[in-house]
XYZ file of C-alpha atoms in Angstrom:
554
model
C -87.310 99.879 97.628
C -88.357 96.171 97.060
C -90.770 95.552 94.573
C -92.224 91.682 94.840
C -94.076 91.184 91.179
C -97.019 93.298 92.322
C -97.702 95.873 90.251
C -98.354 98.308 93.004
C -95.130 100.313 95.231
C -95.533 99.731 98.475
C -94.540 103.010 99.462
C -96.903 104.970 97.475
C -99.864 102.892 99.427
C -99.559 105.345 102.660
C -100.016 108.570 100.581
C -102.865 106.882 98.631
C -104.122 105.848 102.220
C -103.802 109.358 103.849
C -105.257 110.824 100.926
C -108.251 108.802 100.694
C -109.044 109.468 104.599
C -108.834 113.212 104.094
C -111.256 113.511 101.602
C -115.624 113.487 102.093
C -117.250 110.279 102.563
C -118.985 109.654 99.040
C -121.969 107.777 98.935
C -121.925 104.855 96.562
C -124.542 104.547 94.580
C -124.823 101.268 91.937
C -124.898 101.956 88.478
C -123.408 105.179 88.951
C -119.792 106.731 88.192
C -118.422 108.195 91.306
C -117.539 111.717 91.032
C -113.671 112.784 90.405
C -111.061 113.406 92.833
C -111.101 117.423 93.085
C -107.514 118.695 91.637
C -106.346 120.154 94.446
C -106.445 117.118 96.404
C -104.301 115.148 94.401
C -101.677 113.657 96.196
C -98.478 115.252 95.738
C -95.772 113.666 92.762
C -92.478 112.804 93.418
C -89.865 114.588 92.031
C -88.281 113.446 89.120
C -84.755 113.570 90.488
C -85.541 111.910 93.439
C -87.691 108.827 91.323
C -84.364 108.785 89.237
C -82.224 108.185 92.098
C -84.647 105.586 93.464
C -84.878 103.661 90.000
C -81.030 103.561 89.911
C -80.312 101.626 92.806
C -83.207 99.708 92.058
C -81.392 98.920 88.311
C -77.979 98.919 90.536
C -78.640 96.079 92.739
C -81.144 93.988 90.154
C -79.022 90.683 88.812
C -82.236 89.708 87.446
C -82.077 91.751 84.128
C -84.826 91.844 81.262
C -86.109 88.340 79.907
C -87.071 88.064 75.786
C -89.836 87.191 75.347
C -90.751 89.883 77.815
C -91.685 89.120 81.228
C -94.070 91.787 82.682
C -93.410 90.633 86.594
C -89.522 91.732 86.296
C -88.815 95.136 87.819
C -88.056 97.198 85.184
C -91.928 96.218 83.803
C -93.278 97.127 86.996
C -92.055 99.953 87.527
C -94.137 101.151 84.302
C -96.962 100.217 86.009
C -97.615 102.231 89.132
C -98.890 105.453 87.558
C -98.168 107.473 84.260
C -95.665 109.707 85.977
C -93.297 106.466 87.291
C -94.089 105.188 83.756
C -92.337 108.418 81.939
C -89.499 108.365 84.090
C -89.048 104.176 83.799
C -88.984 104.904 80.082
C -86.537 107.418 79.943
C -83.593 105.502 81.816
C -81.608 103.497 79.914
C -80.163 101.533 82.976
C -83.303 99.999 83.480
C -83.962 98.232 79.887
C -79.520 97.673 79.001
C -79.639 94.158 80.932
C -81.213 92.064 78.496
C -81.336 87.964 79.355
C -81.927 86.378 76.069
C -82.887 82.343 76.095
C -83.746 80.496 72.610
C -85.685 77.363 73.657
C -87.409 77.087 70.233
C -87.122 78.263 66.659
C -87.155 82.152 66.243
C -90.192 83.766 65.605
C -90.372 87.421 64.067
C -91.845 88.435 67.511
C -88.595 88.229 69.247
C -86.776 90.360 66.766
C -89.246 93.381 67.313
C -89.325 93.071 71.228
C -85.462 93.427 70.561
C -85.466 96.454 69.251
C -88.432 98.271 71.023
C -86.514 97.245 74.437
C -83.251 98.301 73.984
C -82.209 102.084 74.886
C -80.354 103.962 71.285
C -77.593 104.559 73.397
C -75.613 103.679 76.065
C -73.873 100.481 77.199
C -75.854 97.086 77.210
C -75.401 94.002 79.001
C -76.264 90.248 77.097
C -76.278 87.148 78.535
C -77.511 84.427 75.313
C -78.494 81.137 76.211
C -80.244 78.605 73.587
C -80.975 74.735 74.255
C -80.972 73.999 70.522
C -78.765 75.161 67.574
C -79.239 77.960 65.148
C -77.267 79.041 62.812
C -77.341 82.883 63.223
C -78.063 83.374 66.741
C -74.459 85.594 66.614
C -75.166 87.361 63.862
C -79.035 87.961 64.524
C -78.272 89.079 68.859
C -74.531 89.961 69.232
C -73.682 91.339 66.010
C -75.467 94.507 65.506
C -74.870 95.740 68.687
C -70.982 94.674 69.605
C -69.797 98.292 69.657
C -72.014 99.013 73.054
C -71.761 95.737 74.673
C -69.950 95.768 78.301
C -71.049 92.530 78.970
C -71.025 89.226 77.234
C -72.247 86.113 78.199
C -72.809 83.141 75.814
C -74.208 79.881 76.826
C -74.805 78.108 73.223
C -74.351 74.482 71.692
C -70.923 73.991 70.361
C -71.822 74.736 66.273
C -73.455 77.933 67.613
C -69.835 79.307 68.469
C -69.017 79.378 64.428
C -69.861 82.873 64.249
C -68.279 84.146 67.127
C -64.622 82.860 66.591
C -65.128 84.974 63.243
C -65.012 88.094 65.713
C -62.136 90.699 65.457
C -60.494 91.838 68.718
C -61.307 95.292 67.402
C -65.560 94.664 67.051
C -65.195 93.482 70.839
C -62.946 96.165 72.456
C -66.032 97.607 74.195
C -66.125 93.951 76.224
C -65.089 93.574 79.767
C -67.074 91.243 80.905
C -67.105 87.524 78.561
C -68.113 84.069 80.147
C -68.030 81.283 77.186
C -69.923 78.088 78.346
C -70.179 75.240 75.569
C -72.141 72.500 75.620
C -74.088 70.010 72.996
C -78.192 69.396 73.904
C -78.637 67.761 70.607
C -76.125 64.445 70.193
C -77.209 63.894 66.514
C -75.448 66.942 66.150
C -71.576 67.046 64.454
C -69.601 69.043 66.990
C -66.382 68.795 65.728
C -63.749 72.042 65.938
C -61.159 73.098 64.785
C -58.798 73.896 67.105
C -57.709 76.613 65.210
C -61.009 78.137 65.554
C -60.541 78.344 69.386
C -56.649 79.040 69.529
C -56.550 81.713 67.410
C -59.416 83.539 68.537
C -58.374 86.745 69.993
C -59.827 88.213 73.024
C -60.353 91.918 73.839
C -57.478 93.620 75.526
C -59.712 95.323 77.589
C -61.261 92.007 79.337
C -60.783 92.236 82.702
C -63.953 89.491 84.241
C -63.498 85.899 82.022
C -65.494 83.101 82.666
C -64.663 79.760 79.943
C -66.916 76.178 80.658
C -67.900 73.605 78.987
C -70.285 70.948 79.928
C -70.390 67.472 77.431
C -68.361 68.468 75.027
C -65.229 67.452 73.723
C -63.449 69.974 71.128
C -61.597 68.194 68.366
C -60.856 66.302 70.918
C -59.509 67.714 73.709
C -60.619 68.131 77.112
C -62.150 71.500 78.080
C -58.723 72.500 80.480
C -56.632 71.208 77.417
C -58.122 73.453 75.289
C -58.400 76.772 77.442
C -54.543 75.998 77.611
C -53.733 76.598 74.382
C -55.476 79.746 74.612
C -52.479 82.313 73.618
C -54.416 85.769 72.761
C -56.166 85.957 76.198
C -55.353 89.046 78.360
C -53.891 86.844 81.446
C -52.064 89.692 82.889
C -55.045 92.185 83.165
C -57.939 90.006 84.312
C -59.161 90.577 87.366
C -61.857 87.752 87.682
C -61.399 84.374 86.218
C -63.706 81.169 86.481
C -62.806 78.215 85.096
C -65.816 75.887 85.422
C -66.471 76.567 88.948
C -70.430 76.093 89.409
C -71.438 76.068 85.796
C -72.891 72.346 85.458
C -70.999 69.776 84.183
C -67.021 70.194 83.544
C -63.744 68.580 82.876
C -61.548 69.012 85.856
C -57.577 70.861 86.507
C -54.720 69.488 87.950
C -52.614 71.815 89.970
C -50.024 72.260 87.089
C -53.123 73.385 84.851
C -54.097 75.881 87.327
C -50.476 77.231 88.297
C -50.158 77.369 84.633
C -52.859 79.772 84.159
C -52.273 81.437 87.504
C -48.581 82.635 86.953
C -49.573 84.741 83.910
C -52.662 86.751 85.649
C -50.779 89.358 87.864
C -53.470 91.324 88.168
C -56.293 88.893 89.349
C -58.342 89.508 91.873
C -61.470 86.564 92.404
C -60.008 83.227 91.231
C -62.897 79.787 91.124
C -61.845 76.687 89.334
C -62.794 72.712 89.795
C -59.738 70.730 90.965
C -58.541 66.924 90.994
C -55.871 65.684 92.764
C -52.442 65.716 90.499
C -50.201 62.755 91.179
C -47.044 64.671 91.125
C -47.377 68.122 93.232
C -43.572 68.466 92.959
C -44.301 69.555 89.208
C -46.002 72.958 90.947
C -42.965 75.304 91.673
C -43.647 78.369 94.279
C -43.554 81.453 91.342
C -46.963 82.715 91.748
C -47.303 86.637 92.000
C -50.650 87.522 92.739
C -51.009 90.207 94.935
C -53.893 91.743 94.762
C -55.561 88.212 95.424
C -58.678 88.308 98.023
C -61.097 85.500 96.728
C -60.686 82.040 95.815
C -63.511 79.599 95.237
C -62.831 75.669 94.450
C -64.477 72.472 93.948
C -62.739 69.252 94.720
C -64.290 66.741 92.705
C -61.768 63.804 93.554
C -63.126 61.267 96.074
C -58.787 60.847 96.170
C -56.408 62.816 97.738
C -57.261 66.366 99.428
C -58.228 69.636 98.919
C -55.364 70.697 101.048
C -53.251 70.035 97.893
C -54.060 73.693 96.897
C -51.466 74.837 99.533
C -49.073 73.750 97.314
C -49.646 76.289 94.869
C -48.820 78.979 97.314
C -51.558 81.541 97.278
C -51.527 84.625 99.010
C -53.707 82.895 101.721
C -52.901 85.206 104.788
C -54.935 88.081 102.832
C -57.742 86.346 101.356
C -61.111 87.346 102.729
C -63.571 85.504 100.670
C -63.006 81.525 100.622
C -65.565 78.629 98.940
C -64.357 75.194 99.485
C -66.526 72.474 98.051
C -64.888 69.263 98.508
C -65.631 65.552 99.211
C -62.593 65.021 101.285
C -62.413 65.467 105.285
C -62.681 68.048 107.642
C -59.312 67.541 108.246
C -57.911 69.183 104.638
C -60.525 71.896 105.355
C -58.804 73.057 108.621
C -55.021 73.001 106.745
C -56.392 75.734 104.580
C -58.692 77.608 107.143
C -55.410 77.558 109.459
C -53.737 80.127 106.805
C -56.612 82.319 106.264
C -56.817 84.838 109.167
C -58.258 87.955 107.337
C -61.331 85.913 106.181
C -64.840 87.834 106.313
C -66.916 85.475 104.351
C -66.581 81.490 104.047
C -68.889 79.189 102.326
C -68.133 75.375 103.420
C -69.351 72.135 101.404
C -68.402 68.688 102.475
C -69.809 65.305 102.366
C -67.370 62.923 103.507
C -66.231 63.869 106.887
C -63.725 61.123 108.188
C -61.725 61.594 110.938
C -62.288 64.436 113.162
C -59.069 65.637 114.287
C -60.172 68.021 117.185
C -57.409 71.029 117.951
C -57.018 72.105 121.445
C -58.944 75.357 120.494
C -61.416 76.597 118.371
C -60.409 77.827 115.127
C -60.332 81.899 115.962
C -61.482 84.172 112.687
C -61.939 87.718 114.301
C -62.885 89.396 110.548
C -65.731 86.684 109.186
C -69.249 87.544 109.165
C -70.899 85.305 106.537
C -70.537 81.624 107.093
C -72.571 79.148 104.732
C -72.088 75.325 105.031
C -73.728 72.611 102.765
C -73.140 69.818 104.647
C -75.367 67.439 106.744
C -73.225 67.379 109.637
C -72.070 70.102 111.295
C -69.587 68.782 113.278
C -67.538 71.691 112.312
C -69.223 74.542 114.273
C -67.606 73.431 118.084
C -64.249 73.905 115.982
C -65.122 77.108 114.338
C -65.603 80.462 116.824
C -66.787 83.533 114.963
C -67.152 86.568 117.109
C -68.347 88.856 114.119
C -71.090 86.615 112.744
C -74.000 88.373 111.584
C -74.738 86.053 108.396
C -75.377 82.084 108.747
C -77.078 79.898 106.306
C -77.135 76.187 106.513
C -77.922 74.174 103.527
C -78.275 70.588 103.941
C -76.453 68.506 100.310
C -78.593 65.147 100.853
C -82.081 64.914 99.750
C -82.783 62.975 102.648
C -85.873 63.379 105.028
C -86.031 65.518 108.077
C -86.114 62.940 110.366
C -82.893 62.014 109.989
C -81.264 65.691 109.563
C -83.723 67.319 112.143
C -82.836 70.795 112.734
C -79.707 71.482 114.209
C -81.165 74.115 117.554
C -78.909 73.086 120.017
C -75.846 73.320 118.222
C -76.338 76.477 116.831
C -77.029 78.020 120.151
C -73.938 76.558 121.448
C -71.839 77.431 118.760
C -72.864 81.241 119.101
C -73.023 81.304 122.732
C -69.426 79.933 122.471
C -68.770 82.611 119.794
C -70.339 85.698 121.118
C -71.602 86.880 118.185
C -74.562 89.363 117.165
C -76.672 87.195 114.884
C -78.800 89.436 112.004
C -79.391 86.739 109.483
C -80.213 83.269 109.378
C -81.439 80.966 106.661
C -81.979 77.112 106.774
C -82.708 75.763 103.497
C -82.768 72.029 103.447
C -82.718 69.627 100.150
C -86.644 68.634 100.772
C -89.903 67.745 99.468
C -91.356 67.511 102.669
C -94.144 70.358 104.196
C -93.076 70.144 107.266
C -90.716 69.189 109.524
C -91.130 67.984 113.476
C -92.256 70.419 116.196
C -90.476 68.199 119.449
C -88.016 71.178 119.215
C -90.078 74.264 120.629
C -87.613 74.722 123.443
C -84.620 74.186 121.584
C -86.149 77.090 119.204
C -87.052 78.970 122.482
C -83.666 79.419 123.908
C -82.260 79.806 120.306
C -83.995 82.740 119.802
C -84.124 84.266 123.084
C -79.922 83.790 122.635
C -80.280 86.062 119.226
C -81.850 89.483 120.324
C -80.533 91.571 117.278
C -81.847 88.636 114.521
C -83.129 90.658 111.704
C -84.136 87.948 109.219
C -85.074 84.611 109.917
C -86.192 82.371 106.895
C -86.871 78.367 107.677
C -89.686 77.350 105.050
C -89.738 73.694 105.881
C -89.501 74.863 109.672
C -92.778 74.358 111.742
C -92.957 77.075 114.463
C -95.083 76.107 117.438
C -98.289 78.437 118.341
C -96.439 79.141 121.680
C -93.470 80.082 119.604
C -95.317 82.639 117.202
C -97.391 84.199 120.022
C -94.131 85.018 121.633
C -92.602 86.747 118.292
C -95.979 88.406 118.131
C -95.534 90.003 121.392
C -91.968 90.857 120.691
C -90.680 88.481 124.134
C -88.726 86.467 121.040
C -86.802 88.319 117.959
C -87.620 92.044 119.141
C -85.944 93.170 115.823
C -87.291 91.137 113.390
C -88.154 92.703 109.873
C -88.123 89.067 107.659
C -90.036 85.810 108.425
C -90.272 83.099 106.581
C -91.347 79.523 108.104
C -93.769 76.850 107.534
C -97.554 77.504 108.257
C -99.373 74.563 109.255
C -101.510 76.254 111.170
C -102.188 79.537 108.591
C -104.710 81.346 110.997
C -102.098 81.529 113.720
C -99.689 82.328 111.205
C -101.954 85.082 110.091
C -102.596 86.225 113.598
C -99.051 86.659 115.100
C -97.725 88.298 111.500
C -100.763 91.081 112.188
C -100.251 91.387 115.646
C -95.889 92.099 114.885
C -96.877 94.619 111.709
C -99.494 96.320 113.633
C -97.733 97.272 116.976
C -94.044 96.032 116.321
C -91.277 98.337 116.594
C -89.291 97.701 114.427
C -92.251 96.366 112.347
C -91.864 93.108 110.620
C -91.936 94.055 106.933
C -92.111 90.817 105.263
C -93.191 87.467 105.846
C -93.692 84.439 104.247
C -96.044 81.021 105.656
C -95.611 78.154 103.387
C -98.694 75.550 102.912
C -99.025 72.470 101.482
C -102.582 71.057 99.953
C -100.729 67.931 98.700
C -103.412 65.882 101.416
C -105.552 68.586 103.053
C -106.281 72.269 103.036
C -105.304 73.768 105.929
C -108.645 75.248 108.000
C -109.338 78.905 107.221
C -106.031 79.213 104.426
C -108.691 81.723 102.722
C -109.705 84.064 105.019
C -105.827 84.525 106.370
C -104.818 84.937 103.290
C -107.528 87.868 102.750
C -106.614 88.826 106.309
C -103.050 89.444 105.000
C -103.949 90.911 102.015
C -106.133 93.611 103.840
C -102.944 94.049 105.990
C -100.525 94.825 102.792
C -102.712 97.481 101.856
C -103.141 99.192 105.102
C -99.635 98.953 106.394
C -97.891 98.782 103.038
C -95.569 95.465 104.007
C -95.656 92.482 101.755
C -96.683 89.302 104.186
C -98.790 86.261 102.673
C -99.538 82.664 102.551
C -97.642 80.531 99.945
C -97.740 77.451 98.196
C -94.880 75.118 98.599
């Protein structure tokens, strides 16, 4: 079940529907209450069990977590909403209200202390992640502290004097934590962020750990560089982590050398998801071949050197052959890419980021991955794809990394289509999500787009928002001649009345019927002609069909 911020379930709108058409045309009269539904033709509740089961994997697959201050569009809120049956059950599951996001963006008022402790469940395990863009001195003590013996999760993201509390933590008032990430940073540069080392070296981490995540952004601690310090970390759990993240994607970091990371990566036998940030050592005989990592299957890495290559990470010699999740963001050529991507047979997802291509070394065949179904690249030229051939691709996202105008990176139709022609694969997902201001992008491309879709039968989801599709092009998804299976739309609406049109026409009489769409507007120098009766027109449709398709502002 997908709830979008509305505060009514789209799958209790067809019983509401049905019921409504069963009962006696009432005349309505003004000024006058209409008379109540008769009890016995109430529509049937669900049953508790199977509303518990529902509002599981709804609390299951939610990253998104409770907000303080409250936020009453987040799911958990929702669900409270619908009727006063969903609103007993909501209430009574813990796994719904345990996931608490807590950011401090101002001083403390007494407010957030009570929302606290009306929203948390008296039992069970909770998950925090605490975030603050200015210092206080008892953020620990007021948001971690009372509640360490039930936390699973712990995720601090605090200016550097925020952390003096914390180091003061016993390994035994933490031995409920499995989850940490530690991200340091300094907003305020009036402030006095000086540490002792000691604070951070002796600090000792559960034994239970087993997912560690340690950042910092501009800060130096008493001195040292953030992979200095981490280091001389001797009380972490190395050998029973199974996730560790040492900067990778977290803002702004200090960077590892390959005898930093081999360092680490010798002690964590047990490690299972490894991301880091990586410059290029100039010595990579210092990195002996001792690493034991068996149960190794995903590595993610940023290159930030505009020096030597990412292919320097062979060196370390990871289990590549049985990795099957790989994220190489780099700045290097495609060249170092392929070096790695030649050792990684048993990959099923790849994500692919690189600016600087050089020279394109072309192999006598395409690169052959039988196992990998998700490929992402953020790149602007995708050279790459007549080198890569993916006969399991179901996922593909492009994500252009300038910021430049669509003129210059138009959309890449022709490749694509060659690329999975070439491939053979069964296409499900696609997503092109450009860098770009812009409303729209140019419509020259309607046959490109034509024979691109007509070469993707099985295409489930298909989100472009900056992507213009012709009228020619929608009236031919309408009747189900292009993207028979499509369930997901999203794509620029310059024209929101034809938008409008084909979306009602696929809901209405489309099998499988398109479930949710999305037609993005700009009024930055006009307003498109009739944007408010489709919107109305699409609104009417939600409610009859129970889908969630509308007209949105960029």
């Amino acid at each position: 079940m997908k709830i979008r911020g509305h505060p009514r379930s789209s799958s209790a709108i067809p019983a509401t529907q049905a019921l409504s058409n069963s009962l006696p045309q009432v005349p309505v009269v003004k000024n006058r209450r209409l008379p109540p539904i008769p009890p016995q033709k109430r529509a049937p509740s669900v049953p508790f069990e199977l509303l518990v089961a529902i509002f599981g994997g709804i609390a299951g697959n939610s990253t998104q977590g409770l907000s303080l201050p409250p936020n009453i569009y987040e799911t958990a809120w929702t669900l409270t909403r619908v009727c006063s049956q969903w609103r007993r059950v909501a209430l009574s599951m813990s796994c719904l209200w345990n996931n608490l996001n807590i950011h401090v963006s101002k001083e403390l008022l007494p407010g957030d202390f009570y929302y606290l402790k009306i929203l948390l469940p008296a039992k069970g395990p909770l998950f925090f992640t605490l975030s603050s863009e200015i210092h206080h001195d008892n953020l620990i003590d007021v948001f971690v502290r009372p509640y360490l013996h039930r936390l699973k999760r712990l995720h601090l993201n605090l200016p550097i004097p925020s952390f003096a509390q914390f180091w003061t933590l016993t390994p035994d008032s933490l031995r409920t934590v499995s989850d940490m990430s530690i991200q340091f940073h300094k907003y305020d540069h009036n402030l006095d962020i000086s540490i002792q080392l000691e604070d951070i070296t002796t600090f000792r981490y559960p034994d239970d750990l087993r997912s560690l995540t340690l950042a910092a952004y501009d800060a130096n601690p008493a001195g040292l560089n953030a992979s200095e310090a981490i280091l001389w970390l001797p009380y972490v759990p190395w050998a029973r982590l199974t996730y560790l993240n040492l900067g990778y994607g977290v803002g702004q970091l200090h960077w590892f050398t390959l005898r930093q990371i081999h360092d680490i990566l010798k002690q964590c036998v047990s490690l299972q998801t490894f991301a880091t940030s990586l410059r290029k050592t100039s010595n990579r005989s210092i990195v002996d071949n001792e690493l034991n990592i068996p149960n190794l299957t995903s590595v993610k890495v940023v290159h930030g050197s505009s020096s030597g290559s990412i292919c320097d990470l062979l060196v370390l010699d990871l289990p590549w052959y049985q990795l099957t999740d790989l994220s190489l963001r780099t700045v290097t050529s495609l060249r170092s890419i392929f070096a790695i991507l030649h050792h990684t047979p048993s990959l099923k997802t790849l994500c692919l980021g690189c600016n600087v291509l050089g020279p394109n070394v072309i192999p006598n065949a395409p690169l052959h991955l039988p196992f990998l179904w998700s490929l992402t690249l953020y790149m602007d030229n995708y050279s790459i794809l007549p080198l890569l051939e993916l006969p399991r691709l179901s996922e593909f996202r492009i994500r252009p990394s300038s910021q430049s105008v669509s003129i210059v990176h138009p959309f890449p139709a022709e490749t694509i289509l060659e690329f999975l022609l070439r491939s053979g694969s069964v296409l499900q997902r696609f997503k092109y999500d450009p860098k770009i201001s812009l409303s729209f992008m140019p419509d020259e491309q309607d046959e490109a787009l034509q024979n691109l879709f007509a070469a993707v039968p099985n295409l489930q989801t298909f989100s472009a928002k900056y992507l213009h599709l012709g009228r020619n092009l929608l009236n031919e998804i309408a009747q189900r001649s292009l993207l028979p299976r499509l369930m997901e739309l999203e794509t620029n609406a310059v024209s929101p009345d034809v938008f409008a049109s084909a979306v009602e026409r696929r809901v209405r009489y489309g099998h499988p019927r398109l479930m949710f769409a999305r037609g993005y507007y700009s009024t930055a120098y006009y307003t498109p002609p009739g944007l408010e009766k489709s919107c109305e027109r699409l609104q009417l449709l939600n409610l009859q069909m129970g889908t969630d398709c509308k007209l949105q502002k960029f």
